[in-house]
Coordinates of C-alpha atoms and ligand atoms in Angstrom, one line a residue:
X75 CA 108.1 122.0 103.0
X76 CA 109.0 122.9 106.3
X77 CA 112.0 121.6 107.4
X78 CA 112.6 119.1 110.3
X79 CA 114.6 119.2 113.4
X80 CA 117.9 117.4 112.6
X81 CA 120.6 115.9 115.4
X82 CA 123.1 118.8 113.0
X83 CA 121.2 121.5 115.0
X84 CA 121.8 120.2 118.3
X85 CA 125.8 119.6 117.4
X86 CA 128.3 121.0 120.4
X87 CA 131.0 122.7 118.8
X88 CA 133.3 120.5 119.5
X89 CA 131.1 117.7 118.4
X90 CA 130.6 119.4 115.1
X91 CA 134.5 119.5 114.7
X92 CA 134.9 116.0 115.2
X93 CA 132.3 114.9 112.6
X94 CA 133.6 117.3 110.1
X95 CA 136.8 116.0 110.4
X96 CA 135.4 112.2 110.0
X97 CA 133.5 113.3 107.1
X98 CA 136.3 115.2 106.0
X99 CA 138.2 111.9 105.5
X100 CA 135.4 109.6 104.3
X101 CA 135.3 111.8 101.4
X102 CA 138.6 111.5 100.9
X103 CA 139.1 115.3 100.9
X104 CA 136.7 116.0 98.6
X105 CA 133.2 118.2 98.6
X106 CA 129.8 116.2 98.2
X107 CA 128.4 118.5 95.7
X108 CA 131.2 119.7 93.1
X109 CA 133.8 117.0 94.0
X110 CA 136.6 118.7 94.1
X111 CA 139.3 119.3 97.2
X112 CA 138.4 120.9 100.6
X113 CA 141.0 122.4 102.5
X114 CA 139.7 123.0 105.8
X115 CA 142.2 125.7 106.7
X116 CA 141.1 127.4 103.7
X117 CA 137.3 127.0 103.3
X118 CA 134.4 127.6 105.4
X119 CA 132.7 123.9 105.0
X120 CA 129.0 122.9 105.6
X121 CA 127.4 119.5 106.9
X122 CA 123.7 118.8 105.4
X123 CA 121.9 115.8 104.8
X124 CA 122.8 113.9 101.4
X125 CA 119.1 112.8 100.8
X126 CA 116.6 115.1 103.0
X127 CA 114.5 113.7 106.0
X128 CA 111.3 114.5 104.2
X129 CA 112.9 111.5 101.6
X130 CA 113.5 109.2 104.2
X131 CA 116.8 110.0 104.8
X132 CA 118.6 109.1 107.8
X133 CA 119.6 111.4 110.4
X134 CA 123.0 110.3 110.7
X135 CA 126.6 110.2 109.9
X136 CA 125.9 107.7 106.8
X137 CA 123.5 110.2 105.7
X138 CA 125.5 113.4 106.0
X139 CA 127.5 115.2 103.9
X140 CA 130.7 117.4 103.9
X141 CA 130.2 120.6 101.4
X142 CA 132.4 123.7 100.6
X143 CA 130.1 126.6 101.9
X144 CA 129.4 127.4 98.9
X145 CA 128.8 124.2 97.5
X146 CA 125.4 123.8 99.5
X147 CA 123.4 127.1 98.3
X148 CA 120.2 126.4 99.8
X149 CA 120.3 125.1 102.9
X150 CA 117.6 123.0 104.0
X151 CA 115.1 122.9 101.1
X152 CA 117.1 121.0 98.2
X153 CA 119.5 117.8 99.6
X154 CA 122.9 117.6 98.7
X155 CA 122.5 114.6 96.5
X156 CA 120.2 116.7 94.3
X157 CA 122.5 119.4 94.5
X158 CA 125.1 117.6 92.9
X159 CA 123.3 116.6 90.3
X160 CA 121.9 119.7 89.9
X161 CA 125.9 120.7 90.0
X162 CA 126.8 118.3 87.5
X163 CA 124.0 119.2 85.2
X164 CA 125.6 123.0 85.5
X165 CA 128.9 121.5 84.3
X166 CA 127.8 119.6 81.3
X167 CA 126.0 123.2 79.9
X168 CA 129.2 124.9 80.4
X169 CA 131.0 121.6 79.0
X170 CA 128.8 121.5 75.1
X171 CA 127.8 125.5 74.8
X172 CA 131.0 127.1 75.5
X173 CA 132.7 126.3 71.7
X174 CA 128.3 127.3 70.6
X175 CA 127.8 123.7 70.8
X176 CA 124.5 122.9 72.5
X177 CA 123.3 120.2 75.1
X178 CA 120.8 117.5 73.8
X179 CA 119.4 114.5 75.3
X180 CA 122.3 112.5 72.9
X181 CA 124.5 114.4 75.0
X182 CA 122.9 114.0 78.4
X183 CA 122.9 110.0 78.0
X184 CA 126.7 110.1 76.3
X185 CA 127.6 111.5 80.2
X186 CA 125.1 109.8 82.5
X187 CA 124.9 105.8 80.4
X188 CA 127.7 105.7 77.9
X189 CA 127.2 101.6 77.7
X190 CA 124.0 101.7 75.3
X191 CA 122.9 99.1 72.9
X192 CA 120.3 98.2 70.7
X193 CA 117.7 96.1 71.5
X194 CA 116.5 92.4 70.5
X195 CA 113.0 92.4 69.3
X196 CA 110.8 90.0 68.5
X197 CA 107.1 89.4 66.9
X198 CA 104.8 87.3 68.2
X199 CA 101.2 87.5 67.8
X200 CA 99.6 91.0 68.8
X201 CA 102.6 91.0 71.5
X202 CA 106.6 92.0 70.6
X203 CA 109.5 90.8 73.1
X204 CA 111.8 93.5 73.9
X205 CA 115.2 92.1 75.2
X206 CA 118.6 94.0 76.4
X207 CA 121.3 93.1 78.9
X208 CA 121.6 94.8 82.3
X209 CA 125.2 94.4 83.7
X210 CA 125.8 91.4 82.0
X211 CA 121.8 90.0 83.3
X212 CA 119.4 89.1 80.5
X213 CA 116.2 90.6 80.3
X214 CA 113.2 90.3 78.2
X215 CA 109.9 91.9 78.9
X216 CA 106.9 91.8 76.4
X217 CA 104.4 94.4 75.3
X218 CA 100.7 94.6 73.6
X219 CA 101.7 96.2 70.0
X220 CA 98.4 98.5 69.3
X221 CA 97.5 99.2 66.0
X222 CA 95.7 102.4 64.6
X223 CA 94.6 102.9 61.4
X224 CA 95.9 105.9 59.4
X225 CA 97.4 106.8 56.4
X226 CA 99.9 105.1 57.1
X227 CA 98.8 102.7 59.7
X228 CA 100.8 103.1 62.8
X229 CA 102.0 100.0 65.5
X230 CA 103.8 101.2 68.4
X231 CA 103.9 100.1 72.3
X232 CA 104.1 101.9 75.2
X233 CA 107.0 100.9 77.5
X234 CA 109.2 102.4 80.3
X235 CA 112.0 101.3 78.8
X236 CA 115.5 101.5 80.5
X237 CA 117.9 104.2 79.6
X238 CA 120.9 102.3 78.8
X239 CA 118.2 101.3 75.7
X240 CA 117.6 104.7 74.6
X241 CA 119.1 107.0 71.8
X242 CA 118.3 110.5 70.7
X243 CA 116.7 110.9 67.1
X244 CA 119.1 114.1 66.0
X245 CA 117.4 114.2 63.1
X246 CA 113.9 114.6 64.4
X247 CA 114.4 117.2 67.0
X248 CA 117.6 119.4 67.4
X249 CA 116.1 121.3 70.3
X250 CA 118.5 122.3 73.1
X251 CA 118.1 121.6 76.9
X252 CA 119.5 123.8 78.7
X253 CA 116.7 125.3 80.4
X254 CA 116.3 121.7 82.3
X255 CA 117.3 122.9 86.2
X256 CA 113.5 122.9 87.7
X257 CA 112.2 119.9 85.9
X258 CA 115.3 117.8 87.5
X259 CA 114.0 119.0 90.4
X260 CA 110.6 118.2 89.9
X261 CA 111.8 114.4 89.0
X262 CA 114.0 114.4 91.9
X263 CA 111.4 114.8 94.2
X264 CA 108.9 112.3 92.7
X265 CA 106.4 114.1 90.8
X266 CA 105.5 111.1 88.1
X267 CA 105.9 111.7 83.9
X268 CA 102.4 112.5 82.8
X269 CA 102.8 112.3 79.3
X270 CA 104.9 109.4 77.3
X271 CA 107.5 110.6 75.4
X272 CA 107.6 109.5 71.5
X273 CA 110.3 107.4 70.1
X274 CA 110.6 104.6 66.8
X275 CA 111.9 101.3 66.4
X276 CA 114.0 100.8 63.5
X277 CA 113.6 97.1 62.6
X278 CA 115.8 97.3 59.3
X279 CA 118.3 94.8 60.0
X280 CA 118.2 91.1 60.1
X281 CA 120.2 90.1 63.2
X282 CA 116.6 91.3 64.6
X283 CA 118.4 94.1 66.8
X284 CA 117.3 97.7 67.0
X285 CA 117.5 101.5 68.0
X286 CA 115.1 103.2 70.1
X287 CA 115.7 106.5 68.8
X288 CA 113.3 109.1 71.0
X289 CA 112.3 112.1 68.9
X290 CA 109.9 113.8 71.4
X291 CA 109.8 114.4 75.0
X292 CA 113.6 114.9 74.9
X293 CA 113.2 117.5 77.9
X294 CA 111.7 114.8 80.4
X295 CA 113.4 112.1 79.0
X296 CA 117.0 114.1 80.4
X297 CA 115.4 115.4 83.9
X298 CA 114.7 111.8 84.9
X299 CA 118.0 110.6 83.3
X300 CA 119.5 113.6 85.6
X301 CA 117.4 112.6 88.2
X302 CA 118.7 109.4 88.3
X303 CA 115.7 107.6 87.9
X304 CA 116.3 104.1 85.6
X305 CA 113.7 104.0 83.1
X306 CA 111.8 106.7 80.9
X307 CA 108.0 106.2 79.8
X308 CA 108.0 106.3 76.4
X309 CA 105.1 105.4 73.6
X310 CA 107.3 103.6 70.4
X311 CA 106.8 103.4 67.0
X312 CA 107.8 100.1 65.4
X313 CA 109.1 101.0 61.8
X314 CA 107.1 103.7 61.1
X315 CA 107.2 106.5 58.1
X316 CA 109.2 109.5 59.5
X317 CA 108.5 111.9 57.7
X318 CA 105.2 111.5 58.7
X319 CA 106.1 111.5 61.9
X320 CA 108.0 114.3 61.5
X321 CA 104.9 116.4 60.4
X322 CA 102.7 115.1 63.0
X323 CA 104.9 115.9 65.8
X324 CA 105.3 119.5 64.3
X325 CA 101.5 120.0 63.9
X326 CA 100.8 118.7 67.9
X327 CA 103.4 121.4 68.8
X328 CA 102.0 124.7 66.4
X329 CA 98.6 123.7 64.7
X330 CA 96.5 121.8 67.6
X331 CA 95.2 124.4 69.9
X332 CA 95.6 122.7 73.6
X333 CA 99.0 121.7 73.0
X334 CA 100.2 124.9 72.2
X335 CA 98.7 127.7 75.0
X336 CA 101.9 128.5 76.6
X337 CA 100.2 130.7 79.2
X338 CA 97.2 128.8 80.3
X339 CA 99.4 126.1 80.4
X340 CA 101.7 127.8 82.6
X341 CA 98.9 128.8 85.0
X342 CA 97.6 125.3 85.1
X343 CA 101.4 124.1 86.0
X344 CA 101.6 126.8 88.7
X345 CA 98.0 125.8 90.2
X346 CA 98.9 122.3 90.3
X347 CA 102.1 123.3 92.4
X348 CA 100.1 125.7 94.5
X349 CA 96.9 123.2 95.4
X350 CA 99.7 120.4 96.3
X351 CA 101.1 122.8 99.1
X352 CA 98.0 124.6 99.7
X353 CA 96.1 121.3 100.6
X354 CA 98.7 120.1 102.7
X355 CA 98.2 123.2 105.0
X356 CA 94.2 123.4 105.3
X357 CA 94.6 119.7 106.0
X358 CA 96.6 120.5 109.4
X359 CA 95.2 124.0 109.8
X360 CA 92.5 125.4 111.6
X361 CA 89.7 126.9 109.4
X362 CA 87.9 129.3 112.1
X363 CA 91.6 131.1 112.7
X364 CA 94.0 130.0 109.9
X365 CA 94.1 131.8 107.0
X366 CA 95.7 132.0 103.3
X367 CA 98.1 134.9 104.5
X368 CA 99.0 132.7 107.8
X369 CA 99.9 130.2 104.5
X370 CA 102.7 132.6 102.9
X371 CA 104.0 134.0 106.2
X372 CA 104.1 131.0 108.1
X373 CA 103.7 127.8 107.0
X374 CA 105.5 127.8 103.3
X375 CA 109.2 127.9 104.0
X376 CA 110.5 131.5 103.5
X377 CA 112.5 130.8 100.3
X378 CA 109.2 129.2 98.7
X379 CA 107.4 132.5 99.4
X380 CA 108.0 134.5 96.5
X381 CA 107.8 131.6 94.1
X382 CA 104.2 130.6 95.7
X383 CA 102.8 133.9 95.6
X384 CA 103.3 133.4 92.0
X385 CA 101.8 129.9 91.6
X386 CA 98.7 131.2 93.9
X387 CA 97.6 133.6 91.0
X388 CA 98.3 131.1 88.3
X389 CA 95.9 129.2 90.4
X390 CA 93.1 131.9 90.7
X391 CA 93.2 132.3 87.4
X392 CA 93.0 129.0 86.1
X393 CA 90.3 128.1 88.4
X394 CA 88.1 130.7 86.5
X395 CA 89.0 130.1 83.2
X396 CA 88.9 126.3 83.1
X397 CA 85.9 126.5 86.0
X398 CA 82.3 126.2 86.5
X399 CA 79.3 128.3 87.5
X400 CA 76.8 126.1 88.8
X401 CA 76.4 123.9 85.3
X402 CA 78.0 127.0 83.3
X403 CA 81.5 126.3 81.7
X404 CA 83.5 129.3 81.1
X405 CA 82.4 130.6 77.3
X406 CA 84.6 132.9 76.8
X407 CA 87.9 130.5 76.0
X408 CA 86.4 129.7 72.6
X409 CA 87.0 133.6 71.6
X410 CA 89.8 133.5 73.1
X411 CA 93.4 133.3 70.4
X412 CA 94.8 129.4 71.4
X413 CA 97.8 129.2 68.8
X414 CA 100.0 132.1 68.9
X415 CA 100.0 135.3 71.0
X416 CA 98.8 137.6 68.3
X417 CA 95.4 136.9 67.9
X418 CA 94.2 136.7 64.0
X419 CA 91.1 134.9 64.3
X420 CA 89.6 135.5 67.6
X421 CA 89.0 138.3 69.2
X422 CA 90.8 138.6 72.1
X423 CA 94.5 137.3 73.1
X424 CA 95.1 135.6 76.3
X425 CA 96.9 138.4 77.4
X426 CA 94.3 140.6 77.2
X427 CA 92.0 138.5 79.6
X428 CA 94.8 138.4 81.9
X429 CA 95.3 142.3 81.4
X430 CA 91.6 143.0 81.7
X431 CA 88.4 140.8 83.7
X432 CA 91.2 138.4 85.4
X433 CA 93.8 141.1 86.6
X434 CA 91.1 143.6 87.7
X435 CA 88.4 142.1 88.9
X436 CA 90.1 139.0 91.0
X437 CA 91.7 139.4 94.4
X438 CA 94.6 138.5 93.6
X439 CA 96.6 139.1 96.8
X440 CA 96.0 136.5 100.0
X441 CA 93.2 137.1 102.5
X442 CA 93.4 137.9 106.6
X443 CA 90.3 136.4 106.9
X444 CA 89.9 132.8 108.5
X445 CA 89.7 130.2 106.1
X446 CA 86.2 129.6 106.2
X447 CA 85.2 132.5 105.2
X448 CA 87.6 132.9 102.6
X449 CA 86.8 129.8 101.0
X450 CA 83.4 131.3 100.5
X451 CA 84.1 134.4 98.7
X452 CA 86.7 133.1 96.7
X453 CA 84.3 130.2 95.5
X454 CA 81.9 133.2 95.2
X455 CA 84.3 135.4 93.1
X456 CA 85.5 132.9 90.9
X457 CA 81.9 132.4 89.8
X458 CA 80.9 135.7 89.4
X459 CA 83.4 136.1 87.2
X460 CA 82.9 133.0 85.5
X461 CA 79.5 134.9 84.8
X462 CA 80.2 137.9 83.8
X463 CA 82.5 136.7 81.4
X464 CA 79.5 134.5 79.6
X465 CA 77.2 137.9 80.1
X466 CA 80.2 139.7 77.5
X467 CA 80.0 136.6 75.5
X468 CA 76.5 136.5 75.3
X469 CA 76.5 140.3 74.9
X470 CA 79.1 141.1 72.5
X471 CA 80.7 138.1 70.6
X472 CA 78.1 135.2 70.3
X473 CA 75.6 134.7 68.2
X474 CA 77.4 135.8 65.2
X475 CA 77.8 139.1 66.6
X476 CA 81.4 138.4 66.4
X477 CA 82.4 136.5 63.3
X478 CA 85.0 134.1 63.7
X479 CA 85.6 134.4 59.7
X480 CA 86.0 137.8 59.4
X481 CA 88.4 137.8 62.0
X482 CA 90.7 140.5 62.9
X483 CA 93.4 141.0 60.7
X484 CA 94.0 144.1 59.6
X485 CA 90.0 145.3 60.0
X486 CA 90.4 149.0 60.2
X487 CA 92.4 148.9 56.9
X488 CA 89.3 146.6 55.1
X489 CA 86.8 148.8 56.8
X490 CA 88.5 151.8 54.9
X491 CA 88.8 150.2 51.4
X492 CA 85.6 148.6 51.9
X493 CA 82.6 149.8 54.7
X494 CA 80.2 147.7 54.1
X495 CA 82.7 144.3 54.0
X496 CA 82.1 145.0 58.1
X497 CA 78.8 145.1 59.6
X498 CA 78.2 146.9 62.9
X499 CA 78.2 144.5 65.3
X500 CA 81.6 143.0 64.1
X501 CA 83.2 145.9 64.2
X502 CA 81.9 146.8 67.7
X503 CA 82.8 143.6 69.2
X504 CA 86.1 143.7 67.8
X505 CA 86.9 147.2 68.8
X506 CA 85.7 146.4 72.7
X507 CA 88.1 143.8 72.7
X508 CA 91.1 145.6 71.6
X509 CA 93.6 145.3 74.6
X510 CA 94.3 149.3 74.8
X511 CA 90.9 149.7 75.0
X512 CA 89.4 146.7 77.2
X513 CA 91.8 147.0 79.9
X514 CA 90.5 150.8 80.3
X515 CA 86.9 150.1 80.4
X516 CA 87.0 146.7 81.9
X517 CA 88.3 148.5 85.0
X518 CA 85.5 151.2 84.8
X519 CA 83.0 148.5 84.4
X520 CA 84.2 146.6 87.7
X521 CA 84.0 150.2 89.5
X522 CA 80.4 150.4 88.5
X523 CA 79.8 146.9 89.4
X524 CA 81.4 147.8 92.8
X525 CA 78.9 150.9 93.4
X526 CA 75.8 148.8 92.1
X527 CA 76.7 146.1 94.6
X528 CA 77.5 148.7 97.3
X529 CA 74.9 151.1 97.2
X530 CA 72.4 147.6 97.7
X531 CA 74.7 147.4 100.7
X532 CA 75.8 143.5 99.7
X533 CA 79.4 143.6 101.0
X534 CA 80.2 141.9 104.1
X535 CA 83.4 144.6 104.6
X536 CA 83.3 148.0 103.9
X537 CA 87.0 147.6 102.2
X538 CA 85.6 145.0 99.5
X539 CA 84.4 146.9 97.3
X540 CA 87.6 148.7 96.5
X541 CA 89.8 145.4 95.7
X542 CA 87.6 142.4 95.8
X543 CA 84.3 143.5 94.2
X544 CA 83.1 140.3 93.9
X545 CA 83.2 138.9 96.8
X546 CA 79.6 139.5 97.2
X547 CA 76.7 137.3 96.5
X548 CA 74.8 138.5 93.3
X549 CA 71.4 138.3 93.0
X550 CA 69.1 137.6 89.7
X551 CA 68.2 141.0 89.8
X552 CA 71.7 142.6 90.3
X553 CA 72.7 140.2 87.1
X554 CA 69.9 142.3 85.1
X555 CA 71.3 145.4 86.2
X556 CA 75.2 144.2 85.3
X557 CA 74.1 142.9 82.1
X558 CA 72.3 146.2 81.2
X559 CA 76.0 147.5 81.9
X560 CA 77.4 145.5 79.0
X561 CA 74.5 146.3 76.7
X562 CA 75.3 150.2 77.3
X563 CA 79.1 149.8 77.2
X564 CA 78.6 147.5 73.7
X565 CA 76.1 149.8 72.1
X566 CA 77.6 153.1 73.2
X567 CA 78.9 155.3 69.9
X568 CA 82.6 155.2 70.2
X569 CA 83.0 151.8 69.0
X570 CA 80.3 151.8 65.9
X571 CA 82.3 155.0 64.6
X572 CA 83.0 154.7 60.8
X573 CA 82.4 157.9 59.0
X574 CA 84.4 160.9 60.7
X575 CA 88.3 160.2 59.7
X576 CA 89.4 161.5 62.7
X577 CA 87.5 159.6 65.5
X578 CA 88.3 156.4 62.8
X579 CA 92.3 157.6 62.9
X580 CA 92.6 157.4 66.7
X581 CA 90.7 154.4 67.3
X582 CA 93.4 152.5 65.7
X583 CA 95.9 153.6 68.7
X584 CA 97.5 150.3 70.6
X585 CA 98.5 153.2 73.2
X586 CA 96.5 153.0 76.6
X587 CA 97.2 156.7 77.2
X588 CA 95.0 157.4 74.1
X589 CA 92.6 155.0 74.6
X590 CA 92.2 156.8 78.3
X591 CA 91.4 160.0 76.4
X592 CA 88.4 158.7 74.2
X593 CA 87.1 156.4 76.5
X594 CA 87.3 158.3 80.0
X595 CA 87.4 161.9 78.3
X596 CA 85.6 162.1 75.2
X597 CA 88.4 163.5 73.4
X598 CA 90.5 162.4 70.4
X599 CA 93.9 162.2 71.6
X600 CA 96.0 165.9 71.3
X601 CA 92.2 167.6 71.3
X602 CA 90.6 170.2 73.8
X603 CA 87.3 169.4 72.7
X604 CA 84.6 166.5 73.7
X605 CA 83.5 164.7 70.7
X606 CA 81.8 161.5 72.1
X607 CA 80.4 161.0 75.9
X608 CA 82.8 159.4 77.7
X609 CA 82.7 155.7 78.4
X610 CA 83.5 155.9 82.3
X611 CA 82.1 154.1 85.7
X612 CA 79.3 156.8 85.7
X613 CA 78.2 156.7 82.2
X614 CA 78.3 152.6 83.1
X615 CA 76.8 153.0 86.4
X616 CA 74.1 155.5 84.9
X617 CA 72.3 152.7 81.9
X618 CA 71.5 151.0 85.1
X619 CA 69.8 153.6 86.9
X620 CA 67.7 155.2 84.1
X621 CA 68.1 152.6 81.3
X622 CA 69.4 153.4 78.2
Ligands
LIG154 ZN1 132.2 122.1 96.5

């Protein structure tokens, strides 16, 4: 991402006049980005390159472009070519949604290919022959058909088929696109399309022409189209029930868990960014001297910074939830609310992991120290906490000490029509996890972690323990001692509380500042007087040191 040394730097003033003027008339008076009239005794202008070095662009006059200053907002990282497109994308949102009309894929390929046709298809065999016209050229190609047996059975091929071939199924899926700016960008720069998108073949006819209609994957399909790439990958269904489709498409996107994890899919996306660039540097860095904060400050381009800094905690994040400890996988995903982002089921919500063990006990901020050290601890931390989250699993939710049928919903108000509907250890495990109340003891329980480790003398840096408390290597008797901390934080008396009203009242709060009072004071919220022992780093820290 950094940027090359161009011949534009080196430009004499006068030299720089002279080519602007050139340009100036090349473009017949008009800017490379919005395409409208440049009056150079009016408008401060810009020269940049129309496709960046980094693309294989030129460094030269057929290669450089003329821009109002304002035209070319970010010098140096995006090319002019994409910022017109980027430009023209702009225009066509401000085109369909000013009258409340909204931009589609049908839309984006009315603008970018208004010459589209059906197709010609043929049968033969297991194989059907796909044929279309290409300024005037005819062009067949062929493709397996696959079958799959279902009710009904479905045949469909997967193609990149050209977009002057493709249409937009309105019916199928009205969803707006407006939000499309980064993935153009994405496209632009080359990343490939992971994922088909979905579309049918409607063979109705007898002239043996048909529509490609695509009904899913609309939001790739119009980056590339914007990106100006020619064809879009696309899986297609030949004749096939829609309504059935229809329903399918709408279970992948609510009903099917790993489709539908906006958040951890949003940390995997930002990882993925973050180990592209990330690599690249320890690839041409040195190891005993470089180190993840000499990556922000001087490697990543500046206007990246911010942007990457997010990306790097996506990717410490994902690298724990998704990772291994030695053979362990990560258990605690499976109690962990897929579908929607109030948890009915399981008992905790992505956001509470993120607001509790990931937030608190990762260091989440980059590291002075030379890479080869860091790379240690964070491998280090990022099992650690891999374990500790199986320790609470094993601790508090598995073995049917959480149970996955009773659920959540509304379990203070069934414990109060019904007690015994709710047997202790259900109702424990469930209370823990409540996010007002896990992300208060979860950070008492690192601080107790942090002395344990400490007072063994474990840390290579006397700041560690503060922020990174575990980057420290753990041995099988410290685990003993940590999961004795869970045991005394799961079996202390707070959470098993069903017979005094008033204790049962506040431990319904959602409020943090309430939660603070019972857990790290003993005290019912609005009270002066201690009615439980407080759940803090001592009373954690203690279990270990005289058993419980
Ligand atoms: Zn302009």
């Amino acid at each position: 991402m950094t940027r090359r040394q161009s011949r534009l730097d080196s430009l004499s003033k006068e030299e720089r006049q002279d080519l602007i003027r050139k340009l100036y008339d090349a473009q017949n008076k008009r800017c490379y980005v919005c395409n409208k009239d440049i009056n150079l005794s009016v408008h401060k202008v810009d020269i940049d390159h129309i496709k960046a070095l980094d693309k294989d662009g030129s460094d030269d006059e057929s290669n450089w472009g003329l821009t109002h200053d304002t035209c070319n907002r970010s010098k140096g990282t995006r090319d002019l070519q994409l910022q017109r497109i980027l430009y023209e994308f702009r225009s066509h949102v401000e085109k369909y949604t000013k009258n409340g009309g909204t931009l589609t894929l049908n839309e984006a390929l009315q603008e970018l290919t208004p010459e589209r046709k059906k197709v010609g298809y043929k049968f033969e065999d297991n194989q059907i022959k796909i044929s279309w016209t290409n300024e005037g050229v005819p062009e067949t190609e062929t493709y397996s058909l696959l079958e799959e047996p279902g009710k009904p059975p479905a045949k469909s091929f997967m193609a990149r088929i050209p977009f002057i071939c493709l249409f937009h199924d309105h019916e199928i899926n009205p969803r707006s696109i407006i939000d499309l700016e980064p993935m153009i960008e994405e496209f632009y720069k080359g990343y490939v399309q992971l994922q088909p998108s979905l579309a049918t073949l409607t063979t109705e006819g007898s002239d043996g022409k048909g529509k490609i209609l695509v009904f899913d994957g609309q939001h790739k399909a119009a980056a590339q189209l914007y990106a100006r790439r020619k064809r879009l990958f696309v899986r297609v269904f030949v004749d096939y029930n829609k309504n059935k489709l229809k329903e399918t498409n709408f279970r992948a996107h609510t009903k099917l868990a790993q489709v539908h994890f906006p958040q951890l899919i949003n940390d995997r996306v930002g990882s993925d960014l973050f180990t592209e660039e990330f690599d690249k540097f320890r690839l041409s860095s040195n190891p005993n001297k470089d180190s993840e904060k000499i990556f922000f400050q001087k490697y990543l381009d500046r206007s990246l910074k911010s942007e990457y800094i997010g990306y790097f905690k996506n990717n410490l994040r994902y690298e724990v939830l998704t990772g291994k400890a030695g053979a362990e996988d990560n258990k605690l995903l499976s109690f962990t609310e897929t579908v929607t982002s109030r948890a009915k089921k399981f008992p905790l919500s992505y956001d509470t992991l993120q607001k509790s063990f990931l937030q608190q006990m990762l260091f989440l901020r980059s590291s002075r120290e030379p890479m080869e050290v860091t790379e240690k601890f964070r491998t280090l931390e990022r099992e650690n906490l891999i374990r500790i989250m199986n320790l609470f699993v094993d601790e508090i939710l598995a073995k049917n000490r959480f149970d996955l049928n009773l659920g959540i919903f509304r379990l203070e108000e069934r414990l109060a029509n019904n007690p015994e509907s709710i047997p202790d250890k259900h109702l424990r495990a469930y209370r823990i996890c409540r996010q007002s109340a896990m992300t208060i003891w979860a950070l008492e329980f690192k601080r107790a972690i942090a002395v344990l480790l400490n007072t063994k003398q474990k840390y290579t840096d006397s700041a560690w323990p503060q922020d990174r408390p575990l980057w420290v290597e753990i041995s099988p008797q410290d685990w003993d001692q940590i999961r004795k901390m869970l045991c005394a934080i799961r079996d202390h008396k707070v959470w098993g509380e069903r017979t005094n009203p008033d204790i049962v009242n506040s431990l319904k709060s959602t409020r943090q500042k309430d939660w603070k009072e019972i857990l790290l004071k003993g005290r019912l919220p609005g009270r002066q007087e201690e009615c439980l022992p407080p759940l803090d780093q001592n009373f954690i820290f203690n279990s270990v040191q005289f058993g419980v």
